[in-house]
Coordinates of N, CA and C in Angstrom, one line a residue:
X1212 N -6.0 9.3 -25.9 CA -5.9 10.5 -26.0 C -4.4 11.1 -25.3
X1213 N -3.8 10.7 -24.4 CA -2.8 10.7 -23.4 C -2.3 9.1 -23.4
X1214 N -0.9 9.5 -23.3 CA 0.0 8.2 -22.9 C 1.3 9.0 -21.8
X1215 N 1.5 8.1 -20.7 CA 2.3 8.1 -20.1 C 3.3 7.2 -19.8
X1216 N 4.9 7.6 -20.1 CA 5.7 6.5 -20.0 C 6.5 6.7 -19.2
X1217 N 7.4 6.0 -18.5 CA 8.1 6.0 -17.2 C 9.6 5.4 -17.8
X1218 N 10.3 6.0 -17.3 CA 12.0 6.0 -17.8 C 12.7 6.0 -16.4
X1219 N 13.8 5.5 -16.2 CA 15.0 5.6 -15.5 C 15.0 4.0 -14.2
X1220 N 14.2 3.6 -14.2 CA 14.0 2.3 -13.3 C 15.2 1.6 -13.8
X1221 N 15.4 0.4 -13.0 CA 16.9 -0.3 -12.7 C 16.9 -0.9 -11.4
X1222 N 18.4 -1.5 -11.4 CA 18.9 -2.4 -10.4 C 19.9 -1.6 -9.6
X1223 N 19.5 -1.5 -8.4 CA 20.5 -0.4 -7.9 C 20.7 -0.8 -6.4
X1224 N 22.5 -1.2 -6.0 CA 22.3 -1.5 -4.2 C 21.7 -0.4 -3.5
X1225 N 21.6 -1.3 -2.3 CA 20.9 -0.2 -1.2 C 21.9 0.8 -0.7
X1226 N 21.3 2.1 -0.8 CA 22.0 3.2 -0.5 C 22.4 4.1 -1.6
X1227 N 21.9 3.4 -3.2 CA 22.5 4.1 -4.1 C 21.2 5.0 -4.7
X1228 N 20.8 5.5 -5.7 CA 20.4 6.5 -6.4 C 19.6 6.2 -7.6
X1229 N 18.4 6.4 -7.7 CA 17.9 6.3 -9.5 C 16.8 8.1 -9.6
X1230 N 16.9 8.2 -10.9 CA 16.2 9.1 -11.3 C 15.0 8.6 -12.2
X1231 N 13.8 8.4 -11.7 CA 12.3 8.4 -12.6 C 11.8 9.8 -13.4
X1232 N 11.3 9.2 -14.8 CA 11.3 10.2 -15.6 C 9.7 10.0 -16.5
X1233 N 8.6 10.9 -16.0 CA 7.4 10.4 -17.1 C 7.1 11.6 -17.8
X1234 N 6.6 11.3 -19.2 CA 6.4 12.1 -20.2 C 5.2 11.8 -20.4
X1235 N 4.3 13.0 -20.5 CA 3.1 12.8 -21.1 C 2.8 13.1 -22.6
X1236 N 2.5 12.3 -23.7 CA 2.3 12.5 -24.8 C 0.9 13.8 -24.8
X1237 N 0.8 13.9 -26.2 CA -0.4 14.7 -26.7 C -0.1 16.3 -25.5
X1238 N 0.8 17.0 -25.9 CA 0.7 18.5 -25.3 C -0.1 19.4 -25.5
X1239 N -1.4 19.0 -26.0 CA -2.4 20.0 -26.2 C -3.6 20.0 -24.9
X1240 N -2.7 19.0 -24.0 CA -3.5 19.0 -22.8 C -2.9 19.4 -21.5
X1241 N -3.2 20.0 -20.6 CA -2.1 20.7 -19.5 C -2.4 19.6 -18.3
X1242 N -1.5 19.3 -18.0 CA -1.5 18.9 -16.7 C -1.8 19.3 -15.4
X1243 N -2.6 18.7 -14.3 CA -2.9 19.1 -13.3 C -2.2 18.6 -12.1
X1244 N -2.6 17.6 -11.1 CA -1.8 17.0 -10.3 C -0.8 15.9 -11.1
X1245 N 0.3 15.5 -10.6 CA 1.0 14.3 -11.3 C 1.7 13.7 -9.9
X1246 N 2.1 12.5 -10.3 CA 2.5 12.0 -9.2 C 3.0 10.3 -9.0
X1247 N 3.8 9.7 -8.4 CA 4.4 8.4 -8.6 C 3.5 7.9 -7.5
X1248 N 3.1 5.9 -8.0 CA 3.1 5.4 -7.1 C 3.5 4.4 -7.4
X1249 N 3.6 3.4 -6.5 CA 4.5 2.2 -6.9 C 3.6 0.9 -6.2
X1250 N 3.9 -0.1 -6.5 CA 3.3 -1.6 -6.0 C 4.2 -2.4 -6.1
X1251 N 4.3 -3.3 -4.9 CA 5.1 -4.5 -4.9 C 4.3 -5.5 -4.4
X1252 N 4.9 -6.7 -5.3 CA 4.2 -8.1 -5.2 C 3.1 -8.3 -3.9
X1253 N 2.0 -8.6 -4.2 CA 1.2 -8.9 -2.8 C 0.9 -7.6 -2.0
X1254 N 1.1 -6.5 -2.6 CA 0.5 -5.5 -1.9 C 0.2 -4.7 -2.7
X1255 N -1.3 -3.8 -1.8 CA -1.8 -2.6 -2.8 C -1.0 -1.4 -3.6
X1256 N -1.4 -1.1 -4.4 CA -0.7 0.2 -4.8 C -0.6 1.1 -3.7
X1257 N 0.2 2.0 -3.7 CA 0.1 3.1 -2.8 C 0.9 4.4 -3.5
X1258 N 0.5 5.5 -2.7 CA 1.2 6.6 -2.9 C 2.6 7.3 -2.7
X1259 N 3.5 7.2 -3.3 CA 4.8 7.9 -3.3 C 5.1 9.3 -3.0
X1260 N 4.6 9.9 -3.9 CA 4.7 11.4 -4.1 C 4.0 12.1 -5.2
X1261 N 3.5 13.1 -4.7 CA 2.5 13.7 -6.0 C 2.7 15.4 -5.8
X1262 N 2.6 16.4 -6.8 CA 3.0 17.3 -7.1 C 1.7 18.1 -7.9
X1263 N 1.6 19.3 -7.4 CA 0.5 20.3 -8.2 C 1.1 21.0 -9.0
X1264 N 0.3 21.6 -10.0 CA 0.9 22.5 -11.0 C 1.7 23.8 -10.3
X1265 N 1.3 24.2 -9.4 CA 2.1 25.2 -8.4 C 3.5 24.8 -7.8
X1266 N 3.4 23.4 -7.9 CA 4.8 23.1 -6.9 C 4.5 22.5 -5.7
X1267 N 2.8 22.3 -5.0 CA 3.0 22.1 -3.8 C 2.9 20.5 -3.7
X1268 N 3.7 19.9 -2.7 CA 4.3 18.3 -2.7 C 3.9 17.8 -1.5
X1269 N 3.5 16.3 -1.7 CA 3.6 15.5 -0.3 C 3.8 14.1 -1.0
X1270 N 4.4 13.5 0.4 CA 5.1 12.4 0.4 C 4.5 11.5 1.0
X1271 N 4.8 10.2 0.9 CA 4.7 9.1 1.7 C 5.7 9.0 3.0
X1272 N 5.3 9.0 4.2 CA 6.1 8.9 5.3 C 7.1 8.0 5.2
X1273 N 7.1 6.9 4.7 CA 8.7 5.9 4.2 C 9.4 6.6 3.3
X1274 N 9.1 7.5 2.5 CA 10.5 8.0 1.4 C 10.2 9.5 1.8
X1275 N 10.0 10.2 3.0 CA 10.0 11.8 3.1 C 11.5 11.7 3.4
X1276 N 12.1 12.6 3.0 CA 13.6 13.2 3.5 C 14.3 12.3 2.2
X1277 N 13.9 11.0 1.7 CA 14.9 10.6 0.7 C 14.6 10.6 -0.9
X1278 N 13.2 10.7 -0.9 CA 12.6 11.2 -2.4 C 12.4 12.5 -2.7
X1279 N 12.9 13.2 -4.0 CA 12.2 14.5 -4.1 C 11.3 14.5 -5.7
X1280 N 10.2 14.9 -5.5 CA 9.2 15.5 -6.5 C 9.5 16.1 -7.3
X1281 N 9.3 16.4 -8.3 CA 9.6 17.9 -9.3 C 8.7 17.7 -10.8
X1282 N 8.6 18.9 -11.5 CA 7.8 18.5 -12.8 C 8.3 19.8 -13.6
X1283 N 7.7 19.7 -15.0 CA 8.5 20.8 -16.0 C 6.7 20.9 -16.2
X1284 N 6.2 21.9 -16.1 CA 4.6 22.0 -16.5 C 4.9 22.1 -17.9
X1285 N 5.7 23.2 -18.9 CA 5.9 23.2 -20.2 C 6.1 21.5 -20.7
X1286 N 6.9 21.0 -20.4 CA 6.4 19.7 -21.2 C 5.9 18.3 -20.7
X1287 N 4.9 19.1 -19.4 CA 4.3 17.9 -19.2 C 4.8 16.7 -18.2
X1288 N 6.0 16.9 -17.4 CA 6.9 15.8 -17.4 C 6.9 15.7 -15.7
X1289 N 7.0 14.6 -15.3 CA 7.3 14.7 -13.7 C 8.2 13.8 -13.5
X1290 N 9.3 14.1 -12.3 CA 10.6 13.3 -12.0 C 10.1 12.9 -10.8
X1291 N 11.0 12.0 -10.2 CA 11.3 11.5 -9.1 C 13.1 11.2 -8.9
X1292 N 13.3 11.7 -7.8 CA 14.8 11.6 -7.2 C 14.6 10.5 -6.4
X1293 N 15.1 9.6 -6.3 CA 15.1 8.5 -5.2 C 16.6 8.4 -4.7
X1294 N 17.0 9.2 -3.1 CA 18.3 8.7 -2.9 C 18.0 7.8 -1.4
X1295 N 19.5 7.3 -1.2 CA 19.5 6.3 -0.1 C 18.4 4.9 0.0
X1296 N 18.1 4.7 -1.4 CA 17.6 3.5 -1.1 C 17.4 2.3 -0.7
X1297 N 16.2 1.9 -0.3 CA 16.2 0.5 0.6 C 16.0 -0.5 0.0
X1298 N 16.2 -1.9 0.3 CA 15.2 -2.8 -0.4 C 13.7 -2.9 -0.1
X1299 N 13.2 -2.3 0.9 CA 11.6 -2.1 0.6 C 11.5 -1.0 -0.2
X1300 N 11.9 -0.4 -0.8 CA 11.6 0.5 -2.0 C 11.4 -0.6 -3.5
X1301 N 11.8 -1.5 -3.2 CA 11.8 -2.5 -4.4 C 10.5 -2.8 -4.8
X1302 N 9.8 -2.0 -6.2 CA 8.5 -2.1 -6.5 C 8.3 -1.7 -8.0
X1303 N 7.1 -1.8 -8.7 CA 7.0 -1.1 -9.9 C 6.8 0.0 -9.8
X1304 N 6.8 1.0 -10.3 CA 6.7 2.2 -9.9 C 6.1 2.9 -11.2
X1305 N 5.1 3.7 -10.9 CA 3.9 4.0 -11.9 C 3.7 5.6 -11.9
X1306 N 3.4 6.2 -13.1 CA 3.3 7.4 -13.0 C 1.8 8.0 -13.3
X1307 N 1.3 9.1 -12.6 CA -0.4 9.2 -13.0 C -0.2 10.4 -12.9
X1308 N -1.5 11.0 -13.7 CA -1.4 12.3 -14.0 C -2.8 12.7 -13.9
X1309 N -3.4 13.7 -14.1 CA -4.7 14.2 -14.4 C -4.8 15.2 -15.1
X1310 N -5.5 15.6 -16.0 CA -5.4 16.8 -16.8 C -6.8 17.7 -16.9
X1311 N -6.5 19.3 -17.1 CA -7.7 19.8 -17.0 C -8.9 19.6 -18.0
X1312 N -8.4 19.3 -19.2 CA -9.5 19.2 -20.0 C -9.9 17.7 -20.6
X1313 N -9.6 16.6 -19.8 CA -10.0 15.6 -19.8 C -10.6 14.8 -18.5
X1314 N -12.0 13.9 -18.7 CA -12.4 13.3 -17.5 C -12.0 12.5 -16.6
X1315 N -10.9 11.7 -17.1 CA -10.3 10.5 -16.3 C -9.0 11.2 -16.5
X1316 N -8.4 10.3 -15.3 CA -6.8 10.2 -15.2 C -6.0 9.1 -15.5
X1317 N -4.6 9.3 -16.0 CA -4.2 8.4 -16.5 C -3.1 7.8 -15.8
X1318 N -2.6 6.7 -16.0 CA -1.4 5.8 -15.9 C -0.1 5.5 -16.8
X1319 N 0.8 5.4 -16.4 CA 1.9 4.9 -17.1 C 2.0 3.5 -17.0
X1320 N 2.9 2.6 -17.8 CA 2.9 1.2 -17.9 C 3.8 0.8 -16.5
X1321 N 4.6 1.5 -16.0 CA 5.3 1.1 -14.8 C 6.5 0.9 -15.4
X1322 N 7.5 1.1 -14.3 CA 8.9 0.8 -14.4 C 9.4 0.3 -13.4
X1323 N 10.4 -1.1 -13.4 CA 10.8 -1.8 -12.3 C 12.0 -1.3 -11.5
X1324 N 11.8 -0.9 -10.4 CA 13.1 -0.7 -9.3 C 13.0 -1.7 -8.6
X1325 N 14.5 -2.1 -8.8 CA 14.9 -3.2 -7.8 C 15.7 -2.7 -6.7
X1326 N 16.1 -3.2 -5.6 CA 17.1 -2.4 -4.5 C 18.1 -3.5 -3.9
X1327 N 19.0 -4.1 -4.6 CA 19.7 -5.3 -3.5 C 20.1 -4.5 -2.2
X1328 N 19.9 -6.2 -1.5 CA 20.9 -6.2 -0.3 C 22.6 -5.6 0.1

């Protein structure tokens, strides 16, 4: 019914920036909460940032002040601007969204972000 696809990942040097995007297919469904999670090898998946439909945001302490989440409600799209990247930010980043009309939430396939020393 819904697919989420991330884009914008890649390899960047420490101190650099990347911008991730995630668009939900199936525009007949309105997204409620949207967010970004990440998972490094051997670690649990963790919340990076999320944003409500009204624009309220919250961030993991490790990224606060460096990352900014935003969304376009008309496009069911969420973005993550990542600045001053650190090697410890290296992970697979996953888009997440729930929808008013659907009984479960959805995940994208993930996009790799690698920050070199």
